[in-house]
Short mmCIF file of C-alpha atoms in Angstrom, two decimals:
data_model
loop_
_atom_site.label_atom_id
_atom_site.label_comp_id
_atom_site.label_asym_id
_atom_site.label_seq_id
_atom_site.Cartn_x
_atom_site.Cartn_y
_atom_site.Cartn_z
CA UNK A 1 54.83 74.93 68.10
CA UNK A 2 55.54 77.67 65.56
CA UNK A 3 59.03 78.79 64.52
CA UNK A 4 59.59 82.21 62.97
CA UNK A 5 62.22 83.21 60.43
CA UNK A 6 64.56 84.51 63.13
CA UNK A 7 64.43 81.21 65.02
CA UNK A 8 62.08 82.31 67.81
CA UNK A 9 59.68 79.59 68.92
CA UNK A 10 56.11 80.12 70.12
CA UNK A 11 54.39 77.42 72.18
CA UNK A 12 50.60 77.21 72.35
CA UNK A 13 48.77 75.34 75.11
CA UNK A 14 46.31 72.83 73.59
CA UNK A 15 44.71 71.31 76.65
CA UNK A 16 44.82 71.59 80.43
CA UNK A 17 44.55 68.09 81.82
CA UNK A 18 43.96 68.83 85.50
CA UNK A 19 45.37 70.57 88.55
CA UNK A 20 47.38 68.57 91.06
CA UNK A 21 47.12 68.80 94.82
CA UNK A 22 50.91 69.03 95.17
CA UNK A 23 53.85 69.83 92.91
CA UNK A 24 55.05 67.33 90.31
CA UNK A 25 58.25 65.56 91.35
CA UNK A 26 58.95 63.55 88.18
CA UNK A 27 57.31 63.06 84.77
CA UNK A 28 57.83 61.34 81.43
CA UNK A 29 56.00 61.15 78.10
CA UNK A 30 56.12 58.73 75.17
CA UNK A 31 57.55 59.89 71.84
CA UNK A 32 54.09 59.95 70.26
CA UNK A 33 52.77 62.13 73.10
CA UNK A 34 49.84 59.81 73.84
CA UNK A 35 50.90 58.61 77.28
CA UNK A 36 52.14 60.70 80.21
CA UNK A 37 53.27 59.40 83.58
CA UNK A 38 53.97 61.61 86.56
CA UNK A 39 54.70 61.41 90.26
CA UNK A 40 53.60 64.18 92.62
CA UNK A 41 55.32 65.19 95.86
CA UNK A 42 52.72 63.25 97.89
CA UNK A 43 53.97 60.04 96.18
CA UNK A 44 50.89 59.62 93.97
CA UNK A 45 51.52 58.04 90.56
CA UNK A 46 49.35 59.15 87.63
CA UNK A 47 49.04 57.51 84.23
CA UNK A 48 47.46 59.80 81.62
CA UNK A 49 46.25 58.55 78.24
CA UNK A 50 45.47 61.20 75.62
CA UNK A 51 42.74 60.00 73.26
CA UNK A 52 40.27 61.46 70.79
CA UNK A 53 37.67 61.91 73.53
CA UNK A 54 40.01 63.73 75.89
CA UNK A 55 42.53 62.71 78.54
CA UNK A 56 41.95 59.73 80.82
CA UNK A 57 43.70 60.07 84.19
CA UNK A 58 44.37 56.91 86.22
CA UNK A 59 45.77 57.49 89.73
CA UNK A 60 47.76 54.83 91.60
CA UNK A 61 48.79 54.90 95.25
CA UNK A 62 51.72 52.61 96.05
CA UNK A 63 52.26 54.05 99.53
CA UNK A 64 54.13 56.96 101.09
CA UNK A 65 57.48 57.57 99.33
CA UNK A 66 57.02 54.41 97.24
CA UNK A 67 57.03 56.42 93.99
CA UNK A 68 59.58 59.19 93.55
CA UNK A 69 60.99 59.03 90.01
CA UNK A 70 59.33 57.61 86.88
CA UNK A 71 60.39 56.68 83.36
CA UNK A 72 58.40 55.01 80.58
CA UNK A 73 60.03 52.05 78.84
CA UNK A 74 60.72 52.56 75.14
CA UNK A 75 58.54 49.50 74.47
CA UNK A 76 55.65 51.46 76.11
CA UNK A 77 54.67 48.25 77.92
CA UNK A 78 55.69 49.29 81.44
CA UNK A 79 57.14 52.01 83.65
CA UNK A 80 59.95 52.09 86.18
CA UNK A 81 59.77 53.92 89.52
CA UNK A 82 62.09 54.31 92.50
CA UNK A 83 60.84 53.59 96.02
CA UNK A 84 62.30 54.87 99.28
CA UNK A 85 61.91 51.38 100.73
CA UNK A 86 64.98 50.51 98.64
CA UNK A 87 63.62 49.10 95.39
CA UNK A 88 63.37 49.68 91.67
CA UNK A 89 59.79 48.78 90.78
CA UNK A 90 58.41 47.96 87.34
CA UNK A 91 54.76 48.91 86.85
CA UNK A 92 52.63 47.24 84.16
CA UNK A 93 49.87 48.90 82.14
CA UNK A 94 47.25 47.90 84.70
CA UNK A 95 49.02 49.92 87.38
CA UNK A 96 50.32 46.87 89.27
CA UNK A 97 53.88 46.18 90.40
CA UNK A 98 54.99 43.45 87.99
CA UNK A 99 58.45 43.00 89.51
CA UNK A 100 60.92 44.72 91.79
CA UNK A 101 64.61 44.53 92.54
CA UNK A 102 66.46 45.74 95.65
CA UNK A 103 68.38 48.98 95.11
CA UNK A 104 70.02 50.31 98.29
CA UNK A 105 70.71 53.74 96.71
CA UNK A 106 67.03 54.39 95.93
CA UNK A 107 66.85 57.33 98.34
CA UNK A 108 69.62 59.20 96.52
CA UNK A 109 68.52 58.68 92.90
CA UNK A 110 69.02 61.77 90.76
CA UNK A 111 67.46 60.66 87.49
CA UNK A 112 66.66 57.64 85.28
CA UNK A 113 66.92 56.91 81.56
CA UNK A 114 66.02 54.02 79.27
CA UNK A 115 68.17 53.27 76.25
CA UNK A 116 66.64 53.85 72.82
CA UNK A 117 66.58 50.11 72.06
CA UNK A 118 65.22 49.28 75.54
CA UNK A 119 68.21 47.07 76.40
CA UNK A 120 69.60 49.10 79.26
CA UNK A 121 68.35 51.30 82.10
CA UNK A 122 70.59 53.95 83.65
CA UNK A 123 70.13 55.24 87.20
CA UNK A 124 72.22 58.06 88.67
CA UNK A 125 72.69 59.21 92.26
CA UNK A 126 73.45 62.35 94.26
CA UNK A 127 76.97 60.98 94.89
CA UNK A 128 77.85 61.02 91.19
CA UNK A 129 77.52 57.26 90.73
CA UNK A 130 76.03 55.77 87.55
CA UNK A 131 74.29 52.37 87.68
CA UNK A 132 73.55 50.43 84.48
CA UNK A 133 70.88 47.71 84.56
CA UNK A 134 69.79 45.03 82.10
CA UNK A 135 66.15 45.86 81.30
CA UNK A 136 65.24 42.21 80.69
CA UNK A 137 66.25 41.15 84.22
CA UNK A 138 66.55 44.44 86.18
CA UNK A 139 69.93 43.11 87.34
CA UNK A 140 72.96 45.38 87.60
CA UNK A 141 75.43 45.26 84.69
CA UNK A 142 77.96 47.77 85.96
CA UNK A 143 78.47 50.63 88.41
CA UNK A 144 80.59 53.67 87.55
CA UNK A 145 81.92 56.47 89.75
CA UNK A 146 81.18 58.93 86.98
CA UNK A 147 81.27 62.38 88.61
CA UNK A 148 82.36 64.08 91.82
CA UNK A 149 78.90 65.56 92.36
CA UNK A 150 75.22 64.83 91.68
CA UNK A 151 74.28 63.56 88.20
CA UNK A 152 71.16 65.40 87.01
CA UNK A 153 70.95 64.38 83.34
CA UNK A 154 71.30 61.14 81.37
CA UNK A 155 70.96 60.35 77.66
CA UNK A 156 71.79 57.12 75.84
CA UNK A 157 73.20 57.20 72.32
CA UNK A 158 71.59 54.89 69.71
CA UNK A 159 72.44 51.25 70.44
CA UNK A 160 72.57 51.71 74.24
CA UNK A 161 76.34 51.07 74.39
CA UNK A 162 77.23 54.71 75.09
CA UNK A 163 75.67 57.21 77.49
CA UNK A 164 76.05 60.91 78.29
CA UNK A 165 75.97 62.12 81.89
CA UNK A 166 75.58 65.72 83.08
CA UNK A 167 76.48 66.77 86.60
CA UNK A 168 76.64 69.50 89.21
CA UNK A 169 80.41 69.47 88.60
CA UNK A 170 79.59 71.43 85.38
CA UNK A 171 80.85 68.70 83.06
CA UNK A 172 79.27 66.30 80.56
CA UNK A 173 80.90 62.91 80.08
CA UNK A 174 80.50 60.30 77.36
CA UNK A 175 80.81 56.78 78.78
CA UNK A 176 81.18 53.49 76.92
CA UNK A 177 79.23 50.80 78.80
CA UNK A 178 78.97 48.09 76.14
CA UNK A 179 82.33 46.39 76.64
CA UNK A 180 83.82 44.27 79.40
CA UNK A 181 84.91 47.37 81.33
CA UNK A 182 83.20 50.78 81.20
CA UNK A 183 85.34 53.76 80.28
CA UNK A 184 85.08 57.51 79.73
CA UNK A 185 85.40 58.33 76.03
CA UNK A 186 85.20 62.12 76.23
CA UNK A 187 84.64 65.01 78.65
CA UNK A 188 82.81 68.22 77.66
CA UNK A 189 83.41 71.39 79.71
CA UNK A 190 81.25 74.04 78.05
CA UNK A 191 79.04 75.02 81.00
CA UNK A 192 79.68 77.35 83.93
CA UNK A 193 77.09 75.76 86.25
CA UNK A 194 75.18 72.53 86.90
CA UNK A 195 74.10 70.58 83.81
CA UNK A 196 70.32 70.12 84.01
CA UNK A 197 69.32 68.22 80.86
CA UNK A 198 70.67 66.34 77.85
CA UNK A 199 69.06 65.28 74.59
CA UNK A 200 70.57 63.26 71.73
CA UNK A 201 69.57 64.02 68.14
CA UNK A 202 68.43 60.64 66.78
CA UNK A 203 68.35 62.04 63.25
CA UNK A 204 72.10 62.60 63.44
CA UNK A 205 72.71 58.95 64.43
CA UNK A 206 73.98 59.96 67.85
CA UNK A 207 76.68 62.35 66.59
CA UNK A 208 75.01 65.47 67.99
CA UNK A 209 73.42 66.37 71.32
CA UNK A 210 72.04 69.40 73.14
CA UNK A 211 72.50 70.34 76.77
CA UNK A 212 71.15 72.98 79.14
CA UNK A 213 72.55 74.35 82.35
CA UNK A 214 71.72 76.38 85.42
CA UNK A 215 73.80 79.19 83.89
CA UNK A 216 71.00 79.79 81.36
CA UNK A 217 72.77 78.28 78.37
#
């Protein structure tokens, strides 16, 4: 990536890994860029390791609709996927299901996010509900009716006690989930359409974040 004096950014493709038979439904990459996980629309799960000798692609087939969303744990030791059979499934580095927990809302999951310290996992739904899980046990910590519409974006602040949610209701909310009772700390209303993504600036110790929306901003 090259940035010019006027702030314009130019991206250069370094490698084409492969072509997929169907479109990609969900994908995630580690911070060092060496591991990529993706799920295609035919429910195939692919683990891609980028090494000095080129990419290594390892496909895994867990069954029809048994992989729909994917996120890589911050520890880089496993992955989490959602399954239409009604489960959250943790996948180990050998591509096997290491554990699973029932999750009745699996068919309506909007997105997933691990906390930066790998203590909590957030799962959102089309109904605007936010579920917080303990990563160590995959048990539910709390459930929040966060928005009136689908939640499309999640981002934990450092420490995993606060999380940002972005929704089709055009708002971004900052929730505190570390205490006895979750609460909304702040509401941001800067967008004119659905909020699509959120990213927290770790260098600013969680005091600054960026968002994007369907309105092109």
